[in-house]
Amino acid sequence: MDKIIINGGKPLKGKICISGAKNAALTLLPCALLTDEPLTLRNLPRLADVDSFGHLLNQLGVSTTVEGAKPDEMGRVMTLRARNIVSTVAPYDIVRKMRASILVLGPLLARAGEATVSLPGGCAIGMRPIDLHLKALEALGAEIEITSGYVRAKAPKGGLTGGTISFPQVSVGATENALMAAVLAKGTTVIENAAREPEITDLAKCLIAMGASIDGLRTDTLTVHGKEKLHGATYAVMADRIEAGSYACAALITGGSLELVGAHKETMPSILSGFVDAGGIVEDTKDGIAVRADGGIKALSVSTAPYPAFPTDMQAQFMSMLALAEGTSLLTETIFENRYMHVPELTRMGADIEVRGRAAIVRGVEKLHGAPVMATDLRASMSLILAGLAAEGTTEVSRIYHLDRGYERLEEKLQAVGADIERISDG
Ligand code: UD1
């Protein structure tokens, strides 16, 4: 298995191009199931999860072709076409590796009238049930049965019908499944307490480009007027706000300064306000934003919550940064029940962190020291990379396949701004 070796302590300086958003890509790809015409997605990040999703769609009958991007484009361009759906089954061996596979449920049901998807099960960060996805589809008339570890969903004879979906709790994935099902349902669907993450808006914009009628973008109530058919479209994936936020932390934790080319400030309000509260400086540039340190890191108190509040996907990276702050910080994780797996690893590097239930008390230390550490999930992995970039000495991060799921060309991007980082193969 590959490892990443970092010799820390070098301030990062220069430009990093922000890739297309993983979490947007993973909900835009299944949109291809909603039409028999081609859907071309531009600015797709080169990530293991995107490849896995492509393979899943291939099994369902979607053809995928990757074209060269225009010279000024970074990401990949993929054209997907679901002329005929040849299978409506997402099997266990794919779903267990990539939870986002559950996002084929809504579109398959809407287009083919049925879907069988393996239950994803829990993961490193928590139980992660899918009850909200299923309740949403039931509100559109689907009949759902759970047998032998699989969800089997069936639409009524005439297809799904519009209805009111009122989520008791905000869920990004359930909102996405509901939206993708509702665009082909008969009549009007109202989705209340919908997630407002920018990736949901990206999904809605892509569906609109495919002929869907959706009102209430960026709000917690989405109104969908179902269409009999959708058509093909070309759509560019939004910039990855979590990748941009992670590199902002890299600038501050190393006392450096970075331009994040392509970053969209308006999709990351609480990340940037947290960054500024922690002592960072943010400025607009022609192509994105510039972030830099302004002296030391300041302690702060931050709680994760659905957008526009501070994202759970940035909690681990902020924790690394705050480990080196002057004073004591309080982080509270309200979204996932087990998202502090990076704490013991950061502690091994000299951090002083105490977890009390959902809260983590981070007492700032003067220095972190390099150590061998193990990545446990995607964002936890990035927190270890950040700690390694700031630490004295050598940090060796193992189990880095998590990073390849969500950070495109991580070492290359960091090397280009002065980090001493390399990937080595264990043979
Ligand atoms: C998505 C993101 C993930 C991010 C998360 C929260 C993708 C591919 N993943 O995950 O990176 O951390 O949003 O911003 O976009 N829940 C239920 N029942 C359900 C669904 C969710 O109880 O049916 C709970 C979850 O266990 C969790 C909370 O609701 O505690 C929020 O989860 P959700 O927003 O659904 O996260 P995902 O869509 O899985």
PDB file of C-alpha atoms in Angstrom, residues 219-333:
ATOM      1  CA  THR A 219     -33.622  27.771  -0.128  1.00  0.00           C
ATOM      2  CA  ASP A 220     -34.892  24.977   2.104  1.00  0.00           C
ATOM      3  CA  THR A 221     -38.070  24.507   0.050  1.00  0.00           C
ATOM      4  CA  LEU A 222     -37.700  23.130  -3.452  1.00  0.00           C
ATOM      5  CA  THR A 223     -40.742  22.954  -5.734  1.00  0.00           C
ATOM      6  CA  VAL A 224     -40.486  20.587  -8.677  1.00  0.00           C
ATOM      7  CA  HIS A 225     -42.961  20.459 -11.568  1.00  0.00           C
ATOM      8  CA  GLY A 226     -42.466  16.985 -12.996  1.00  0.00           C
ATOM      9  CA  LYS A 227     -41.762  16.512 -16.712  1.00  0.00           C
ATOM     10  CA  GLU A 228     -42.525  13.512 -18.892  1.00  0.00           C
ATOM     11  CA  LYS A 229     -38.992  13.504 -20.281  1.00  0.00           C
ATOM     12  CA  LEU A 230     -35.693  15.229 -19.739  1.00  0.00           C
ATOM     13  CA  HIS A 231     -33.166  15.880 -22.495  1.00  0.00           C
ATOM     14  CA  GLY A 232     -29.401  15.901 -22.829  1.00  0.00           C
ATOM     15  CA  ALA A 233     -27.244  18.800 -21.657  1.00  0.00           C
ATOM     16  CA  THR A 234     -23.690  19.958 -21.050  1.00  0.00           C
ATOM     17  CA  TYR A 235     -22.879  21.043 -17.522  1.00  0.00           C
ATOM     18  CA  ALA A 236     -19.691  22.049 -15.673  1.00  0.00           C
ATOM     19  CA  VAL A 237     -19.212  20.745 -12.113  1.00  0.00           C
ATOM     20  CA  MET A 238     -18.795  23.472  -9.460  1.00  0.00           C
ATOM     21  CA  ALA A 239     -15.411  24.033  -7.774  1.00  0.00           C
ATOM     22  CA  ASP A 240     -14.721  21.910  -4.689  1.00  0.00           C
ATOM     23  CA  ARG A 241     -15.323  24.133  -1.657  1.00  0.00           C
ATOM     24  CA  ILE A 242     -13.934  21.482   0.721  1.00  0.00           C
ATOM     25  CA  GLU A 243     -10.731  21.093  -1.284  1.00  0.00           C
ATOM     26  CA  ALA A 244     -10.383  24.899  -1.347  1.00  0.00           C
ATOM     27  CA  GLY A 245     -11.006  25.091   2.419  1.00  0.00           C
ATOM     28  CA  SER A 246      -8.454  22.344   3.039  1.00  0.00           C
ATOM     29  CA  TYR A 247      -5.750  24.230   1.117  1.00  0.00           C
ATOM     30  CA  ALA A 248      -6.674  27.452   2.938  1.00  0.00           C
ATOM     31  CA  CYS A 249      -5.884  25.554   6.159  1.00  0.00           C
ATOM     32  CA  ALA A 250      -2.585  24.438   4.574  1.00  0.00           C
ATOM     33  CA  ALA A 251      -1.649  28.101   4.011  1.00  0.00           C
ATOM     34  CA  LEU A 252      -2.459  29.144   7.577  1.00  0.00           C
ATOM     35  CA  ILE A 253      -0.967  26.130   9.349  1.00  0.00           C
ATOM     36  CA  THR A 254       2.363  26.572   7.525  1.00  0.00           C
ATOM     37  CA  GLY A 255       2.410  30.364   7.841  1.00  0.00           C
ATOM     38  CA  GLY A 256       2.271  30.636   4.047  1.00  0.00           C
ATOM     39  CA  SER A 257       0.177  32.283   1.362  1.00  0.00           C
ATOM     40  CA  LEU A 258      -1.742  30.617  -1.475  1.00  0.00           C
ATOM     41  CA  GLU A 259      -3.939  31.663  -4.352  1.00  0.00           C
ATOM     42  CA  LEU A 260      -6.781  29.169  -4.763  1.00  0.00           C
ATOM     43  CA  VAL A 261      -7.540  29.432  -8.457  1.00  0.00           C
ATOM     44  CA  GLY A 262     -11.154  28.713  -9.349  1.00  0.00           C
ATOM     45  CA  ALA A 263     -12.371  28.730  -5.715  1.00  0.00           C
ATOM     46  CA  HIS A 264     -15.855  30.217  -5.287  1.00  0.00           C
ATOM     47  CA  LYS A 265     -15.968  32.368  -2.195  1.00  0.00           C
ATOM     48  CA  GLU A 266     -19.782  32.508  -2.189  1.00  0.00           C
ATOM     49  CA  THR A 267     -20.031  28.714  -1.683  1.00  0.00           C
ATOM     50  CA  MET A 268     -17.830  28.751   1.434  1.00  0.00           C
ATOM     51  CA  PRO A 269     -19.091  31.511   3.786  1.00  0.00           C
ATOM     52  CA  SER A 270     -18.646  29.726   7.115  1.00  0.00           C
ATOM     53  CA  ILE A 271     -15.367  28.064   6.103  1.00  0.00           C
ATOM     54  CA  LEU A 272     -13.891  31.450   5.275  1.00  0.00           C
ATOM     55  CA  SER A 273     -15.313  33.209   8.314  1.00  0.00           C
ATOM     56  CA  GLY A 274     -13.854  30.439  10.505  1.00  0.00           C
ATOM     57  CA  PHE A 275     -10.562  30.832   8.660  1.00  0.00           C
ATOM     58  CA  VAL A 276     -10.536  34.577   9.323  1.00  0.00           C
ATOM     59  CA  ASP A 277     -11.469  34.045  12.985  1.00  0.00           C
ATOM     60  CA  ALA A 278      -8.516  31.653  13.219  1.00  0.00           C
ATOM     61  CA  GLY A 279      -6.242  34.468  12.090  1.00  0.00           C
ATOM     62  CA  GLY A 280      -6.202  33.996   8.306  1.00  0.00           C
ATOM     63  CA  ILE A 281      -6.592  36.693   5.673  1.00  0.00           C
ATOM     64  CA  VAL A 282      -8.785  36.207   2.591  1.00  0.00           C
ATOM     65  CA  GLU A 283      -8.680  38.436  -0.473  1.00  0.00           C
ATOM     66  CA  ASP A 284     -10.427  38.251  -3.838  1.00  0.00           C
ATOM     67  CA  THR A 285      -8.262  37.716  -6.886  1.00  0.00           C
ATOM     68  CA  LYS A 286      -9.123  37.767 -10.573  1.00  0.00           C
ATOM     69  CA  ASP A 287      -9.274  33.973 -10.718  1.00  0.00           C
ATOM     70  CA  GLY A 288     -10.371  32.965  -7.221  1.00  0.00           C
ATOM     71  CA  ILE A 289      -9.231  33.865  -3.725  1.00  0.00           C
ATOM     72  CA  ALA A 290      -5.916  34.439  -1.976  1.00  0.00           C
ATOM     73  CA  VAL A 291      -5.469  33.129   1.563  1.00  0.00           C
ATOM     74  CA  ARG A 292      -2.621  33.773   3.931  1.00  0.00           C
ATOM     75  CA  ALA A 293      -1.466  33.724   7.497  1.00  0.00           C
ATOM     76  CA  ASP A 294      -1.186  36.952   9.430  1.00  0.00           C
ATOM     77  CA  GLY A 295       0.941  35.983  12.401  1.00  0.00           C
ATOM     78  CA  GLY A 296      -0.150  33.090  14.576  1.00  0.00           C
ATOM     79  CA  ILE A 297      -3.260  30.931  14.641  1.00  0.00           C
ATOM     80  CA  LYS A 298      -6.055  32.039  16.980  1.00  0.00           C
ATOM     81  CA  ALA A 299      -8.246  29.706  19.023  1.00  0.00           C
ATOM     82  CA  LEU A 300     -11.939  29.559  18.183  1.00  0.00           C
ATOM     83  CA  SER A 301     -15.185  27.837  18.914  1.00  0.00           C
ATOM     84  CA  VAL A 302     -16.981  26.197  16.017  1.00  0.00           C
ATOM     85  CA  SER A 303     -19.832  23.763  15.613  1.00  0.00           C
ATOM     86  CA  THR A 304     -20.643  21.743  12.484  1.00  0.00           C
ATOM     87  CA  ALA A 305     -24.183  21.980  11.068  1.00  0.00           C
ATOM     88  CA  PRO A 306     -25.938  21.872   7.678  1.00  0.00           C
ATOM     89  CA  TYR A 307     -25.111  24.623   5.137  1.00  0.00           C
ATOM     90  CA  PRO A 308     -24.726  27.575   5.392  1.00  0.00           C
ATOM     91  CA  ALA A 309     -23.213  26.701   8.793  1.00  0.00           C
ATOM     92  CA  PHE A 310     -19.756  25.186   9.198  1.00  0.00           C
ATOM     93  CA  PRO A 311     -19.417  21.877   7.261  1.00  0.00           C
ATOM     94  CA  THR A 312     -18.616  18.593   8.981  1.00  0.00           C
ATOM     95  CA  ASP A 313     -16.305  17.899   6.038  1.00  0.00           C
ATOM     96  CA  MET A 314     -13.971  20.686   7.290  1.00  0.00           C
ATOM     97  CA  GLN A 315     -13.963  19.750  10.987  1.00  0.00           C
ATOM     98  CA  ALA A 316     -10.864  17.515  10.912  1.00  0.00           C
ATOM     99  CA  GLN A 317      -8.782  20.003   8.897  1.00  0.00           C
ATOM    100  CA  PHE A 318      -9.675  22.872  11.249  1.00  0.00           C
ATOM    101  CA  MET A 319      -8.789  20.677  14.200  1.00  0.00           C
ATOM    102  CA  SER A 320      -5.216  20.240  12.926  1.00  0.00           C
ATOM    103  CA  MET A 321      -4.909  23.972  12.459  1.00  0.00           C
ATOM    104  CA  LEU A 322      -6.329  24.741  15.915  1.00  0.00           C
ATOM    105  CA  ALA A 323      -3.952  22.212  17.470  1.00  0.00           C
ATOM    106  CA  LEU A 324      -1.300  24.905  16.870  1.00  0.00           C
ATOM    107  CA  ALA A 325      -3.439  27.892  17.944  1.00  0.00           C
ATOM    108  CA  GLU A 326      -2.687  30.206  20.802  1.00  0.00           C
ATOM    109  CA  GLY A 327      -5.264  29.201  23.414  1.00  0.00           C
ATOM    110  CA  THR A 328      -8.003  26.601  23.683  1.00  0.00           C
ATOM    111  CA  SER A 329     -10.565  25.877  20.958  1.00  0.00           C
ATOM    112  CA  LEU A 330     -13.854  24.034  21.138  1.00  0.00           C
ATOM    113  CA  LEU A 331     -15.078  21.985  18.177  1.00  0.00           C
ATOM    114  CA  THR A 332     -18.523  20.402  18.243  1.00  0.00           C
ATOM    115  CA  GLU A 333     -19.554  17.770  15.707  1.00  0.00           C
TER     116      GLU A 333
END
